[in-house]
């Protein structure tokens, strides 16, 4: 059978996911110059994103909330991305105002097999595609998220494999919905790091 390449879309949060979150004593600290610029990278997430951008196996976007009334937040986040992810296309950086639904700021809308990697349960619950929660050893204390989780302390290969397994689940679920609507027979699915695809 002829096989076609399958290229999932992965949206990645910044604060607490791509970058390690810094605790603050006062809300005003978030508005201080340098707050976002000083964030340390979540090494395995940054490495995974770099790998995916270079291979082109996933279409990667950054989807982060930003303090609209901060004179520094947006520019510092863009500077952080230029430093740590220089190969990321500028048009793949999406910002949503804090307190809004991230899905509403995805051009063209979220597809059912689109992935969101985020550390915040509320963001994941609002996502129409498949949410993946990053566990950094600090969050998930209430275990309120019942969906897919991936740990930030995994080795790079394990982390990438977890993303591909989630992508295969999302693709299979979306395709099965299409089949249910059209009455077609379900195809066999293949999945694996870097070569997930649907058999046709």
XYZ file of N, CA and C in Angstrom:
600
model
N 0.830 -1.202 0.000
C 0.000 0.000 0.000
C 0.864 1.251 0.000
N 0.403 2.288 -0.653
C 1.142 3.542 -0.686
C 1.024 4.249 0.656
N 2.141 4.784 1.149
C 2.161 5.488 2.419
C 2.425 6.969 2.177
N 1.749 7.808 2.896
C 1.965 9.247 2.790
C 2.495 9.763 4.115
N 3.359 10.766 4.026
C 3.982 11.283 5.244
C 2.963 12.062 6.060
N 2.997 11.814 7.344
C 2.074 12.465 8.277
C 2.871 13.450 9.111
N 2.457 14.724 9.128
C 3.217 15.771 9.821
C 2.298 16.461 10.827
N 2.344 16.055 12.094
C 1.470 16.658 13.110
C 1.856 18.108 13.391
N 0.902 18.844 13.959
C 1.172 20.205 14.430
C 1.255 20.169 15.951
N 2.356 20.705 16.472
C 2.598 20.737 17.912
C 2.721 22.184 18.370
N 1.867 22.578 19.313
C 1.907 23.911 19.913
C 2.490 23.776 21.314
N 3.428 24.668 21.637
C 4.162 24.538 22.896
C 4.076 25.836 23.688
N 3.702 25.701 24.935
C 3.655 26.814 25.881
C 5.088 27.227 26.244
N 5.242 28.483 26.688
C 6.566 28.942 27.112
C 6.764 28.856 28.620
N 6.023 29.660 29.379
C 6.257 29.799 30.818
C 5.903 28.512 31.561
N 6.904 27.852 32.115
C 6.676 26.614 32.837
C 6.766 25.382 31.973
N 6.929 25.559 30.659
C 7.027 24.417 29.745
C 8.337 24.489 28.968
N 8.442 25.422 28.058
C 9.692 25.617 27.323
C 10.756 26.239 28.227
N 10.302 27.101 29.124
C 11.191 27.746 30.096
C 10.721 27.419 31.508
N 11.664 27.301 32.435
C 11.324 27.007 33.830
C 10.694 28.246 34.463
N 9.564 28.041 35.120
C 8.856 29.157 35.739
C 9.590 29.651 36.975
N 9.604 30.968 37.135
C 10.215 31.578 38.321
C 9.108 31.999 39.291
N 9.190 31.544 40.516
C 8.218 31.969 41.525
C 8.413 33.443 41.847
N 7.316 34.118 42.153
C 7.377 35.546 42.488
C 6.759 35.775 43.858
N 7.234 36.804 44.521
C 6.681 37.175 45.817
C 5.457 38.067 45.657
N 5.468 38.886 44.608
C 4.364 39.819 44.367
C 4.008 39.798 42.888
N 2.737 40.003 42.538
C 2.355 40.072 41.122
C 3.131 41.141 40.362
N 3.508 42.201 41.072
C 4.248 43.284 40.418
C 5.604 42.813 39.878
N 6.137 41.725 40.448
C 7.433 41.230 39.995
C 7.398 40.799 38.525
N 6.216 40.397 38.063
C 6.073 39.967 36.668
C 6.304 41.117 35.694
N 6.184 42.331 36.182
C 6.308 43.513 35.319
C 7.705 44.120 35.371
N 8.602 43.517 36.142
C 9.955 44.036 36.239
C 10.738 43.727 34.961
N 11.574 44.648 34.495
C 12.391 44.355 33.319
C 13.324 43.182 33.577
N 13.416 42.287 32.609
C 14.301 41.136 32.725
C 13.658 39.894 33.287
N 12.406 39.991 33.777
C 11.789 38.811 34.400
C 11.713 37.641 33.418
N 11.181 37.875 32.233
C 11.031 36.789 31.256
C 12.353 36.471 30.556
N 13.193 37.476 30.391
C 14.475 37.252 29.731
C 15.386 36.334 30.550
N 15.228 36.354 31.869
C 16.110 35.568 32.746
C 15.665 34.123 32.927
N 14.532 33.746 32.383
C 14.045 32.383 32.586
C 15.030 31.355 32.021
N 15.232 30.288 32.778
C 16.127 29.223 32.350
C 15.381 28.238 31.448
N 16.029 27.720 30.430
C 15.347 26.776 29.533
C 15.068 25.438 30.212
N 13.936 24.837 29.861
C 13.636 23.459 30.241
C 14.375 22.601 29.211
N 15.536 22.115 29.567
C 16.497 21.601 28.593
C 15.923 20.550 27.653
N 15.207 19.571 28.176
C 14.731 18.491 27.304
C 13.672 19.009 26.332
N 12.857 19.971 26.774
C 11.833 20.515 25.881
C 12.480 21.336 24.770
N 13.444 22.179 25.127
C 14.145 22.980 24.119
C 14.881 22.067 23.141
N 15.542 21.045 23.637
C 16.261 20.110 22.763
C 15.306 19.383 21.826
N 14.146 18.990 22.346
C 13.157 18.295 21.521
C 12.626 19.219 20.424
N 12.343 20.469 20.775
C 11.850 21.420 19.796
C 12.903 21.657 18.711
N 14.144 21.827 19.101
C 15.228 22.003 18.121
C 15.301 20.812 17.173
N 15.203 19.632 17.719
C 15.269 18.410 16.916
C 14.105 18.354 15.933
N 12.913 18.674 16.398
C 11.731 18.616 15.534
C 11.766 19.676 14.440
N 12.280 20.857 14.758
C 12.401 21.909 13.739
C 13.400 21.490 12.671
N 14.528 20.935 13.082
C 15.571 20.568 12.119
C 15.149 19.408 11.229
N 14.440 18.439 11.782
C 14.010 17.292 10.979
C 12.767 17.607 10.159
N 11.949 18.557 10.639
C 10.710 18.874 9.934
C 9.622 17.833 10.102
N 9.807 16.897 11.053
C 8.830 15.824 11.217
C 7.543 16.290 11.876
N 7.612 17.370 12.646
C 6.419 17.998 13.205
C 6.450 19.482 12.857
N 5.279 20.053 12.688
C 5.168 21.492 12.463
C 5.032 22.145 13.834
N 6.066 22.854 14.271
C 6.150 23.340 15.649
C 5.784 24.822 15.725
N 4.931 25.138 16.702
C 4.550 26.516 16.994
C 4.739 26.772 18.484
N 5.081 27.999 18.823
C 5.070 28.436 20.214
C 3.756 29.171 20.438
N 3.048 28.788 21.480
C 1.756 29.407 21.804
C 1.786 29.792 23.280
N 2.022 31.076 23.533
C 2.236 31.548 24.896
C 1.316 32.716 25.217
N 0.916 32.812 26.470
C 0.175 33.996 26.901
C 1.171 35.101 27.232
N 0.707 36.335 27.143
C 1.579 37.475 27.398
C 0.798 38.545 28.153
N 1.461 39.216 29.057
C 0.851 40.315 29.796
C 0.712 41.516 28.859
N -0.516 41.792 28.454
C -0.740 42.842 27.464
C -0.328 44.224 27.964
N -0.390 44.424 29.295
C -0.065 45.736 29.853
C 1.378 45.827 30.352
N 2.189 44.826 29.998
C 3.605 44.870 30.370
C 4.416 45.462 29.215
N 5.301 46.417 29.485
C 6.135 46.981 28.419
C 7.294 46.066 28.018
N 7.491 44.966 28.763
C 8.656 44.126 28.533
C 8.328 42.690 28.107
N 7.181 42.160 28.514
C 6.919 40.726 28.380
C 7.048 40.225 26.945
N 6.372 40.845 26.019
C 6.387 40.356 24.635
C 7.786 40.395 24.027
N 8.460 41.529 24.149
C 9.784 41.660 23.541
C 10.795 40.730 24.209
N 10.683 40.547 25.530
C 11.606 39.647 26.213
C 11.367 38.194 25.812
N 10.121 37.816 25.617
C 9.831 36.449 25.180
C 10.369 36.214 23.772
N 10.207 37.184 22.897
C 10.748 37.053 21.544
C 12.270 36.956 21.577
N 12.912 37.757 22.427
C 14.359 37.681 22.567
C 14.810 36.341 23.105
N 14.055 35.797 24.059
C 14.362 34.483 24.634
C 14.297 33.414 23.542
N 13.278 33.484 22.697
C 13.132 32.501 21.625
C 14.246 32.631 20.589
N 14.629 33.853 20.277
C 15.733 34.042 19.323
C 17.033 33.455 19.869
N 17.216 33.546 21.178
C 18.428 33.016 21.794
C 18.443 31.494 21.839
N 17.326 30.900 22.253
C 17.294 29.460 22.495
C 16.757 28.643 21.319
N 15.960 29.268 20.460
C 15.405 28.568 19.294
C 15.589 29.429 18.041
N 16.823 29.685 17.648
C 17.058 30.589 16.521
C 16.492 30.086 15.196
N 16.249 28.776 15.073
C 15.747 28.216 13.823
C 14.212 28.270 13.723
N 13.559 28.698 14.779
C 12.095 28.763 14.767
C 11.636 29.935 13.892
N 10.773 29.689 12.900
C 10.279 30.796 12.066
C 9.480 31.791 12.902
N 9.638 33.066 12.582
C 8.960 34.113 13.351
C 7.446 33.944 13.299
N 6.920 33.508 12.142
C 5.465 33.368 12.021
C 4.921 32.128 12.728
N 5.799 31.396 13.399
C 5.357 30.254 14.205
C 5.318 30.604 15.691
N 5.396 31.880 15.993
C 5.288 32.353 17.374
C 3.936 33.053 17.530
N 3.105 32.514 18.414
C 1.754 33.029 18.631
C 1.605 33.464 20.082
N 1.054 34.657 20.284
C 0.814 35.155 21.631
C -0.683 35.374 21.842
N -1.141 34.987 23.023
C -2.523 35.227 23.435
C -2.491 36.069 24.710
N -3.379 37.034 24.862
C -3.407 37.812 26.110
C -3.690 36.912 27.306
N -3.058 37.189 28.421
C -3.309 36.414 29.639
C -4.794 36.420 29.978
N -5.296 35.267 30.388
C -6.696 35.149 30.762
C -7.615 34.768 29.629
N -7.080 34.604 28.410
C -7.906 34.219 27.269
C -7.644 32.767 26.899
N -8.492 32.228 26.038
C -8.339 30.849 25.573
C -7.299 30.815 24.449
N -6.271 30.036 24.630
C -5.195 29.979 23.636
C -5.685 29.528 22.266
N -6.642 28.628 22.251
C -7.125 28.086 20.980
C -7.683 29.168 20.067
N -8.180 30.247 20.648
C -8.768 31.317 19.851
C -7.723 32.113 19.091
N -6.455 31.915 19.390
C -5.385 32.678 18.755
C -4.556 31.826 17.786
N -5.099 30.680 17.415
C -4.472 29.839 16.397
C -5.081 30.190 15.046
N -4.310 30.737 14.123
C -4.867 31.100 12.813
C -5.502 29.898 12.111
N -6.731 30.074 11.658
C -7.432 28.992 10.992
C -8.099 28.010 11.928
N -7.855 28.175 13.232
C -8.496 27.303 14.210
C -7.702 26.045 14.507
N -8.034 25.426 15.624
C -7.360 24.200 16.074
C -8.025 22.992 15.424
N -7.205 22.122 14.868
C -7.708 20.863 14.312
C -7.769 19.802 15.415
N -8.560 18.757 15.176
C -8.761 17.742 16.211
C -7.489 16.974 16.557
N -6.531 16.921 15.624
C -5.294 16.197 15.912
C -4.130 17.132 16.233
N -4.415 18.408 16.494
C -3.369 19.340 16.923
C -3.008 19.084 18.388
N -1.723 19.142 18.693
C -1.230 18.872 20.039
C -0.873 20.174 20.747
N -1.141 20.229 22.048
C -0.694 21.333 22.895
C 0.090 20.756 24.062
N 1.362 21.154 24.173
C 2.192 20.783 25.327
C 2.217 21.977 26.267
N 1.692 21.791 27.472
C 1.499 22.910 28.405
C 1.593 22.376 29.822
N 1.945 23.250 30.762
C 2.009 22.835 32.165
C 0.746 23.192 32.930
N -0.188 23.891 32.275
C -1.390 24.393 32.948
C -2.622 23.583 32.554
N -3.275 22.999 33.529
C -4.438 22.155 33.268
C -5.567 22.928 32.598
N -5.831 24.164 33.020
C -6.922 24.933 32.419
C -6.695 25.137 30.925
N -5.468 25.430 30.528
C -5.176 25.588 29.101
C -5.442 24.297 28.337
N -5.076 23.183 28.938
C -5.254 21.887 28.293
C -6.732 21.524 28.173
N -7.505 21.853 29.174
C -8.941 21.546 29.135
C -9.674 22.347 28.060
N -9.173 23.551 27.783
C -9.804 24.403 26.779
C -9.377 24.060 25.355
N -8.381 23.218 25.214
C -7.810 22.921 23.903
C -8.680 21.914 23.152
N -9.148 22.242 21.944
C -10.020 21.323 21.205
C -9.309 20.094 20.650
N -7.984 20.155 20.533
C -7.224 19.001 20.058
C -6.834 18.105 21.217
N -5.597 17.610 21.198
C -5.114 16.726 22.260
C -4.111 17.472 23.130
N -4.378 17.516 24.418
C -3.494 18.186 25.362
C -2.507 17.217 25.996
N -1.284 17.707 26.204
C -0.241 16.930 26.868
C 0.298 17.790 28.005
N 0.238 17.290 29.213
C 0.716 18.074 30.351
C 2.180 17.765 30.650
N 2.984 18.837 30.729
C 4.376 18.670 31.132
C 4.456 18.652 32.648
N 5.061 17.610 33.179
C 5.258 17.489 34.625
C 6.695 17.874 34.949
N 6.845 18.931 35.739
C 8.181 19.451 36.036
C 8.620 19.190 37.470
N 7.866 18.369 38.190
C 8.206 18.075 39.578
C 7.617 19.052 40.562
N 6.995 20.111 40.067
C 6.372 21.121 40.924
C 4.862 21.146 40.733
N 4.431 21.094 39.481
C 2.995 21.136 39.204
C 2.374 19.747 39.367
N 1.104 19.644 39.059
C 0.337 18.386 39.095
C 0.197 17.832 40.511
N 0.267 18.702 41.514
C 0.151 18.236 42.898
C -1.256 17.729 43.213
N -2.270 18.292 42.534
C -3.647 17.854 42.768
C -4.078 16.766 41.791
N -3.231 16.480 40.804
C -3.521 15.451 39.803
C -4.896 15.647 39.174
N -5.208 16.905 38.859
C -6.514 17.225 38.279
C -6.581 16.929 36.783
N -5.426 16.796 36.143
C -5.408 16.481 34.711
C -5.391 14.972 34.531
N -6.381 14.444 33.804
C -6.522 12.999 33.616
C -6.057 12.541 32.246
N -5.520 13.467 31.459
C -5.076 13.123 30.121
C -3.619 12.689 30.080
N -3.008 12.847 28.918
C -1.617 12.429 28.701
C -0.667 13.369 29.424
N 0.359 12.797 30.070
C 1.399 13.569 30.750
C 2.760 13.113 30.251
N 3.719 14.029 30.282
C 5.099 13.692 29.947
C 6.007 14.416 30.936
N 7.036 13.733 31.424
C 7.897 14.291 32.461
C 9.059 15.071 31.856
N 9.431 16.144 32.533
C 10.530 16.984 32.066
C 11.894 16.378 32.387
N 11.929 15.304 33.176
C 13.216 14.693 33.515
C 13.550 13.495 32.632
N 12.801 13.298 31.553
C 13.092 12.210 30.636
C 14.313 12.533 29.790
N 14.967 11.491 29.308
C 16.010 11.678 28.309
C 15.359 12.129 27.006
N 16.140 12.777 26.139
C 15.592 13.342 24.911
C 14.857 12.310 24.072
N 15.443 11.153 23.863
C 14.805 10.136 23.022
C 13.467 9.697 23.615
N 13.429 9.515 24.927
C 12.175 9.122 25.578
C 11.126 10.226 25.460
N 11.559 11.469 25.608
C 10.649 12.603 25.511
C 10.046 12.689 24.107
N 10.894 12.560 23.093
C 10.405 12.593 21.717
C 9.459 11.435 21.433
N 9.781 10.270 21.949
C 8.904 9.123 21.736
C 7.533 9.355 22.367
N 7.512 9.972 23.543
C 6.238 10.269 24.194
C 5.405 11.232 23.353
N 6.055 12.237 22.740
C 5.332 13.161 21.870
C 4.762 12.445 20.657
N 5.549 11.552 20.057
C 5.062 10.821 18.889
C 3.921 9.875 19.241
N 3.982 9.268 20.402
C 2.880 8.394 20.818
C 1.598 9.197 21.008
N 1.723 10.400 21.592
C 0.557 11.269 21.748
C 0.014 11.700 20.389
N 0.927 12.019 19.462
C 0.504 12.431 18.125
C -0.249 11.316 17.415
N 0.215 10.085 17.589
C -0.462 8.953 16.965
C -1.851 8.762 17.546
N -1.984 8.961 18.855
C -3.301 8.862 19.495
C -4.244 9.923 18.940
N -3.739 11.165 18.846
C -4.563 12.262 18.350
C -4.983 12.025 16.905
N -4.048 11.587 16.078
C -4.349 11.334 14.670
C -5.356 10.196 14.526
N -5.163 9.139 15.309
C -6.089 8.015 15.235
C -7.490 8.389 15.683
N -7.585 9.176 16.766
C -8.899 9.578 17.265
C -9.617 10.473 16.260
N -8.887 11.412 15.657
C -9.503 12.310 14.678
C -9.956 11.537 13.454
N -9.129 10.592 13.014
C -9.491 9.826 11.816
C -10.681 8.919 12.086
N -10.740 8.346 13.286
C -11.875 7.492 13.614
C -13.174 8.290 13.655
N -13.110 9.535 14.094
C -14.304 10.384 14.054
C -14.759 10.589 12.617
N -13.807 10.784 11.707
C -14.151 10.939 10.295
C -14.775 9.660 9.747
N -14.227 8.529 10.165
C -14.763 7.249 9.706
C -16.182 7.027 10.213
N -16.406 7.374 11.473
C -17.747 7.222 12.034
C -18.753 8.062 11.254
N -18.316 9.240 10.836
C -19.211 10.120 10.085
C -19.429 9.615 8.666
N -18.383 8.967 8.083
C -18.492 8.548 6.687
C -18.757 7.082 6.481
N -18.706 6.299 7.563
C -18.991 4.876 7.444
C -17.882 4.077 6.777
N -16.622 4.582 6.821
C -15.507 3.869 6.201
C -14.883 2.879 7.171
N -14.039 2.016 6.610
C -13.313 1.054 7.435
C -12.050 1.689 7.976
N -11.732 1.448 9.251
C -10.553 2.049 9.879
C -9.277 1.458 9.307
N -8.272 2.292 8.985
C -6.990 1.797 8.494
C -6.092 1.390 9.649
N -5.034 0.684 9.339
C -4.021 0.353 10.339
C -3.157 1.575 10.569
N -2.782 1.806 11.830
C -1.929 2.955 12.159
C -0.546 2.474 12.525
N 0.453 3.211 12.067
C 1.817 2.999 12.510
C 2.198 4.164 13.391
N 3.052 3.951 14.360
C 3.559 5.057 15.154
C 4.976 4.733 15.602
N 5.758 5.790 15.782
C 7.130 5.603 16.221
C 7.853 6.923 16.148
N 8.903 7.072 16.896
C 9.590 8.345 16.958
C 10.113 8.742 15.591
N 9.619 9.885 15.098
C 10.142 10.452 13.872
C 9.570 9.863 12.604
N 8.685 8.826 12.679
C 8.158 8.291 11.435
C 6.718 7.841 11.579
N 5.962 8.528 12.472
C 4.558 8.187 12.593
C 3.839 8.494 11.303
N 2.996 7.605 10.847
C 2.225 7.879 9.630
C 1.007 6.970 9.599
N 0.027 7.347 8.802
C -1.166 6.537 8.642
C -1.043 5.727 7.362
N -1.293 4.432 7.430
C -1.273 3.617 6.219
C -2.501 3.913 5.388
N -2.321 4.004 4.094
C -3.436 4.333 3.210
C -3.634 3.185 2.240
